[in-house]
CSV table of C-alpha atoms in Angstrom, one decimal:
chain,number,residue,atom,x,y,z
A,180,UNK,CA,0.0,0.0,0.0
A,181,UNK,CA,1.3,3.4,-0.9
A,182,UNK,CA,2.2,5.6,2.0
A,183,UNK,CA,3.5,9.1,2.7
A,184,UNK,CA,4.5,10.2,6.2
A,185,UNK,CA,5.3,13.7,7.2
A,186,UNK,CA,7.1,14.9,10.3
A,187,UNK,CA,6.7,16.7,12.6
A,188,UNK,CA,2.9,16.8,12.6
A,189,UNK,CA,3.0,20.1,14.4
A,190,UNK,CA,5.7,22.8,14.9
A,191,UNK,CA,5.7,26.1,16.7
A,192,UNK,CA,8.6,28.5,16.2
A,193,UNK,CA,9.4,32.2,16.5
A,194,UNK,CA,9.5,34.6,13.6
A,195,UNK,CA,13.0,34.6,12.1
A,196,UNK,CA,13.7,30.9,12.8
A,197,UNK,CA,14.5,28.4,10.1
A,198,UNK,CA,12.4,25.3,9.9
A,199,UNK,CA,12.8,21.9,8.1
A,200,UNK,CA,9.8,19.8,7.3
A,201,UNK,CA,10.2,16.1,6.4
A,202,UNK,CA,8.4,13.8,4.0
A,203,UNK,CA,9.1,10.1,3.5
A,204,UNK,CA,7.3,7.9,1.1
A,205,UNK,CA,6.8,4.3,-0.1
A,206,UNK,CA,5.0,4.4,-3.4
A,207,UNK,CA,5.0,2.2,-6.5
A,208,UNK,CA,5.4,3.9,-9.9
A,209,UNK,CA,6.8,7.1,-8.4
A,210,UNK,CA,6.8,10.0,-10.8
A,211,UNK,CA,7.1,13.2,-8.7
A,212,UNK,CA,6.8,14.6,-5.2
A,213,UNK,CA,4.8,17.8,-4.7
A,214,UNK,CA,4.6,20.3,-1.8
A,215,UNK,CA,1.5,22.3,-1.1
A,216,UNK,CA,0.7,25.1,1.3
A,217,UNK,CA,-2.7,25.2,2.9
A,218,UNK,CA,-3.9,28.2,4.8
A,219,UNK,CA,-7.6,28.5,5.3
A,220,UNK,CA,-8.9,27.0,2.1
A,221,UNK,CA,-7.5,25.2,-0.9
A,222,UNK,CA,-4.0,23.8,-1.0
A,223,UNK,CA,-1.7,26.0,-3.2
A,224,UNK,CA,1.2,24.5,-5.1
A,225,UNK,CA,4.7,25.2,-4.0
A,226,UNK,CA,7.1,22.8,-5.7
A,227,UNK,CA,7.3,19.7,-7.8
A,228,UNK,CA,10.4,17.5,-7.6
A,229,UNK,CA,11.2,14.7,-10.0
A,230,UNK,CA,15.0,14.3,-9.8
A,231,UNK,CA,17.2,13.6,-6.8
A,232,UNK,CA,19.6,16.2,-5.5
A,233,UNK,CA,18.3,19.2,-7.5
A,234,UNK,CA,17.1,21.9,-5.1
A,235,UNK,CA,14.1,23.9,-6.0
A,236,UNK,CA,13.9,27.4,-4.6
A,237,UNK,CA,11.3,30.1,-4.3
A,238,UNK,CA,12.3,33.0,-2.1
A,239,UNK,CA,12.8,31.8,1.4
A,240,UNK,CA,11.5,28.3,0.6
A,241,UNK,CA,13.5,25.5,-0.8
A,242,UNK,CA,13.1,21.8,-1.3
A,243,UNK,CA,15.1,18.8,-2.3
A,244,UNK,CA,14.4,15.1,-3.1
A,245,UNK,CA,16.3,12.0,-2.3
A,246,UNK,CA,15.0,9.1,-4.5
A,247,UNK,CA,17.4,6.6,-3.0
A,248,UNK,CA,16.4,7.2,0.6
A,249,UNK,CA,12.8,8.0,-0.4
A,250,UNK,CA,12.4,11.3,1.3
A,251,UNK,CA,12.1,15.1,0.7
A,252,UNK,CA,12.6,18.1,2.9
A,253,UNK,CA,11.1,21.6,2.7
A,254,UNK,CA,13.1,24.4,4.3
A,255,UNK,CA,11.8,27.8,5.2
A,256,UNK,CA,14.4,30.4,6.3
A,257,UNK,CA,13.7,33.6,8.1
A,258,UNK,CA,10.2,32.6,8.8
A,259,UNK,CA,7.4,35.1,8.9
A,260,UNK,CA,3.9,34.9,10.5
A,261,UNK,CA,2.5,34.6,7.0
A,262,UNK,CA,4.2,31.2,6.7
A,263,UNK,CA,1.8,29.8,9.3
A,264,UNK,CA,-0.1,27.1,7.5
A,265,UNK,CA,-0.4,23.4,7.0
A,266,UNK,CA,2.2,22.1,4.6
A,267,UNK,CA,1.2,19.0,2.6
A,268,UNK,CA,3.5,16.6,0.9
A,269,UNK,CA,2.1,14.4,-1.9
A,270,UNK,CA,3.6,11.8,-4.1
A,271,UNK,CA,2.4,11.4,-7.7
A,272,UNK,CA,2.2,7.8,-9.1
A,273,UNK,CA,0.9,6.5,-12.4
A,274,UNK,CA,-1.7,3.8,-11.8
A,275,UNK,CA,-3.6,2.3,-14.8
A,276,UNK,CA,-2.6,5.2,-16.9
A,277,UNK,CA,-3.9,7.9,-14.5
A,278,UNK,CA,-2.2,10.3,-12.1
A,279,UNK,CA,-2.8,9.4,-8.4
A,280,UNK,CA,-1.7,11.7,-5.6
A,281,UNK,CA,-1.1,10.2,-2.2
A,282,UNK,CA,-0.9,12.8,0.5
A,283,UNK,CA,0.8,12.8,3.9
A,284,UNK,CA,-1.0,13.9,7.1
A,285,UNK,CA,0.4,17.4,6.8
A,286,UNK,CA,2.6,19.5,9.1
A,287,UNK,CA,0.9,22.3,10.9
A,288,UNK,CA,3.4,25.2,11.2
A,289,UNK,CA,2.8,28.1,13.5
A,290,UNK,CA,5.0,31.1,13.5
A,291,UNK,CA,4.8,33.3,16.6
A,292,UNK,CA,5.8,37.0,16.4
B,1220,UNK,CA,-10.2,32.4,-15.6
B,1221,UNK,CA,-11.9,31.3,-12.4
B,1222,UNK,CA,-9.8,28.1,-12.0
B,1223,UNK,CA,-11.6,25.4,-10.0
B,1224,UNK,CA,-14.9,26.4,-8.4
B,1225,UNK,CA,-17.0,24.5,-5.9
B,1226,UNK,CA,-20.5,25.0,-4.5
B,1227,UNK,CA,-21.7,25.1,-1.8
B,1228,UNK,CA,-19.1,26.4,0.6
B,1229,UNK,CA,-20.9,24.9,3.6
B,1230,UNK,CA,-23.6,22.4,4.0
B,1231,UNK,CA,-25.4,20.7,6.9
B,1232,UNK,CA,-27.3,17.4,6.2
B,1233,UNK,CA,-29.3,15.1,8.3
B,1234,UNK,CA,-28.4,11.4,8.3
B,1235,UNK,CA,-30.0,9.7,5.2
B,1236,UNK,CA,-30.3,12.8,3.1
B,1237,UNK,CA,-28.7,13.0,-0.3
B,1238,UNK,CA,-27.0,15.9,-2.0
B,1239,UNK,CA,-24.6,16.8,-4.8
B,1240,UNK,CA,-21.4,18.8,-4.4
B,1241,UNK,CA,-20.7,20.7,-7.5
B,1242,UNK,CA,-17.2,21.2,-9.1
B,1243,UNK,CA,-16.3,23.0,-12.3
B,1244,UNK,CA,-13.1,24.1,-14.0
B,1245,UNK,CA,-12.5,26.4,-16.9
B,1246,UNK,CA,-8.9,25.4,-17.7
B,1247,UNK,CA,-9.9,22.6,-20.2
B,1248,UNK,CA,-8.2,20.1,-17.9
B,1249,UNK,CA,-8.8,16.4,-18.7
B,1250,UNK,CA,-8.2,15.1,-15.2
B,1251,UNK,CA,-10.5,15.9,-12.3
B,1252,UNK,CA,-10.7,14.4,-8.9
B,1253,UNK,CA,-12.4,14.6,-5.5
B,1254,UNK,CA,-10.7,14.4,-2.1
B,1255,UNK,CA,-11.8,14.5,1.4
B,1256,UNK,CA,-9.8,16.0,4.2
B,1257,UNK,CA,-10.2,14.8,7.8
B,1258,UNK,CA,-8.1,16.0,10.8
B,1259,UNK,CA,-4.8,14.2,11.0
B,1260,UNK,CA,-5.3,12.2,7.8
B,1261,UNK,CA,-4.3,14.5,5.0
B,1262,UNK,CA,-6.3,14.3,1.7
B,1263,UNK,CA,-7.7,11.0,0.6
B,1264,UNK,CA,-8.8,10.4,-3.0
B,1265,UNK,CA,-12.5,9.5,-3.4
B,1266,UNK,CA,-13.1,9.3,-7.2
B,1267,UNK,CA,-11.3,10.6,-10.2
B,1268,UNK,CA,-11.9,11.1,-14.0
B,1269,UNK,CA,-9.5,11.1,-16.8
B,1270,UNK,CA,-11.9,12.6,-19.3
B,1271,UNK,CA,-15.6,13.1,-20.1
B,1272,UNK,CA,-17.5,9.8,-19.7
B,1273,UNK,CA,-14.6,8.1,-17.8
B,1274,UNK,CA,-14.5,7.8,-14.0
B,1275,UNK,CA,-12.9,5.5,-11.5
B,1276,UNK,CA,-12.7,4.8,-7.8
B,1277,UNK,CA,-10.0,6.2,-5.5
B,1278,UNK,CA,-9.0,5.2,-2.0
B,1279,UNK,CA,-12.3,5.9,-0.2
B,1280,UNK,CA,-15.2,5.6,-2.7
B,1281,UNK,CA,-17.9,4.0,-0.6
B,1282,UNK,CA,-21.0,6.2,-0.2
B,1283,UNK,CA,-20.2,8.4,-3.1
B,1284,UNK,CA,-21.1,8.5,-6.8
B,1285,UNK,CA,-19.6,10.6,-9.6
B,1286,UNK,CA,-20.2,11.2,-13.3
B,1287,UNK,CA,-18.5,13.3,-15.9
B,1288,UNK,CA,-20.7,14.3,-18.8
B,1289,UNK,CA,-18.6,17.3,-19.8
B,1290,UNK,CA,-14.9,18.3,-19.5
B,1291,UNK,CA,-15.8,21.2,-17.3
B,1292,UNK,CA,-18.0,19.6,-14.6
B,1293,UNK,CA,-17.4,16.8,-12.1
B,1294,UNK,CA,-20.2,16.6,-9.5
B,1295,UNK,CA,-19.9,14.3,-6.4
B,1296,UNK,CA,-23.1,12.7,-5.1
B,1297,UNK,CA,-23.7,11.5,-1.6
B,1298,UNK,CA,-26.5,9.0,-1.8
B,1299,UNK,CA,-27.5,8.6,1.8
B,1300,UNK,CA,-25.4,10.8,4.1
B,1301,UNK,CA,-23.8,9.4,7.2
B,1302,UNK,CA,-22.0,11.2,10.1
B,1303,UNK,CA,-18.8,9.5,8.9
B,1304,UNK,CA,-19.0,11.7,5.8
B,1305,UNK,CA,-18.6,14.8,7.8
B,1306,UNK,CA,-15.4,16.3,6.3
B,1307,UNK,CA,-14.0,19.0,4.0
B,1308,UNK,CA,-14.3,18.1,0.3
B,1309,UNK,CA,-11.9,19.3,-2.3
B,1310,UNK,CA,-12.2,19.1,-6.0
B,1311,UNK,CA,-9.0,19.3,-8.1
B,1312,UNK,CA,-7.9,19.2,-11.7
B,1313,UNK,CA,-4.8,18.9,-13.8
B,1314,UNK,CA,-4.0,19.2,-17.5
B,1315,UNK,CA,-3.3,15.6,-18.5
B,1316,UNK,CA,-4.2,12.5,-16.6
B,1317,UNK,CA,-1.0,10.6,-17.6
B,1318,UNK,CA,1.4,13.6,-17.5
B,1319,UNK,CA,3.4,14.9,-14.6
B,1320,UNK,CA,1.4,18.1,-13.7
B,1321,UNK,CA,0.4,19.8,-10.5
B,1322,UNK,CA,-3.2,19.6,-9.5
B,1323,UNK,CA,-5.2,22.8,-8.9
B,1324,UNK,CA,-7.6,22.7,-6.0
B,1325,UNK,CA,-11.0,24.3,-5.5
B,1326,UNK,CA,-11.8,26.2,-2.3
B,1327,UNK,CA,-13.5,23.3,-0.7
B,1328,UNK,CA,-16.9,22.4,0.7
B,1329,UNK,CA,-17.3,21.9,4.5
B,1330,UNK,CA,-20.0,19.2,5.1
B,1331,UNK,CA,-21.5,18.3,8.4
B,1332,UNK,CA,-23.8,15.3,8.7
B,1333,UNK,CA,-25.9,15.2,11.9
């Protein structure tokens, strides 16, 4: 059975701190790993990773994938209160010709001023 | 370009009632899907569709029906609501069902079954 596990499930830090969120997976027919940010409503896309060792960056956020050890990390530097959200990791696999996303439980990140 | 839209935003049902959650997208995406999100469990796939007239079951399909008569619309029907179906429901779409593309999510429908 396909599985995606995120850790920690909850994290509280102070503004300005750096955080690292973890995502490990066991999935057949792996194609990509995606990170989403969920504030109050719909998840919004952050990154898609398909190759090991290539860091994706967007401002203070960065992410990398290790396909040998089956995990990914999401780093946020110089955190701000607006970074408070649930961060979701999902793995995309191809099953019977169709995309399937398997999600982790999410990490609830709270940034205190 | 509205993206993925869902109606209603909130709904309260009594056990045994039926209803349809609406989902539409205006991006000409072939792939559409429904997820439910429960506390501590992430998003779980209910049903998905790879194009008009083609649907299939996801991880948690029991109690739900779908159909896809047009590319744009993908309604989710609850046949006889149960308290276990209390959840937040998200519709999502992506460009190509067999390609490596991100999924775009709608704003969600919060459903409570009493």
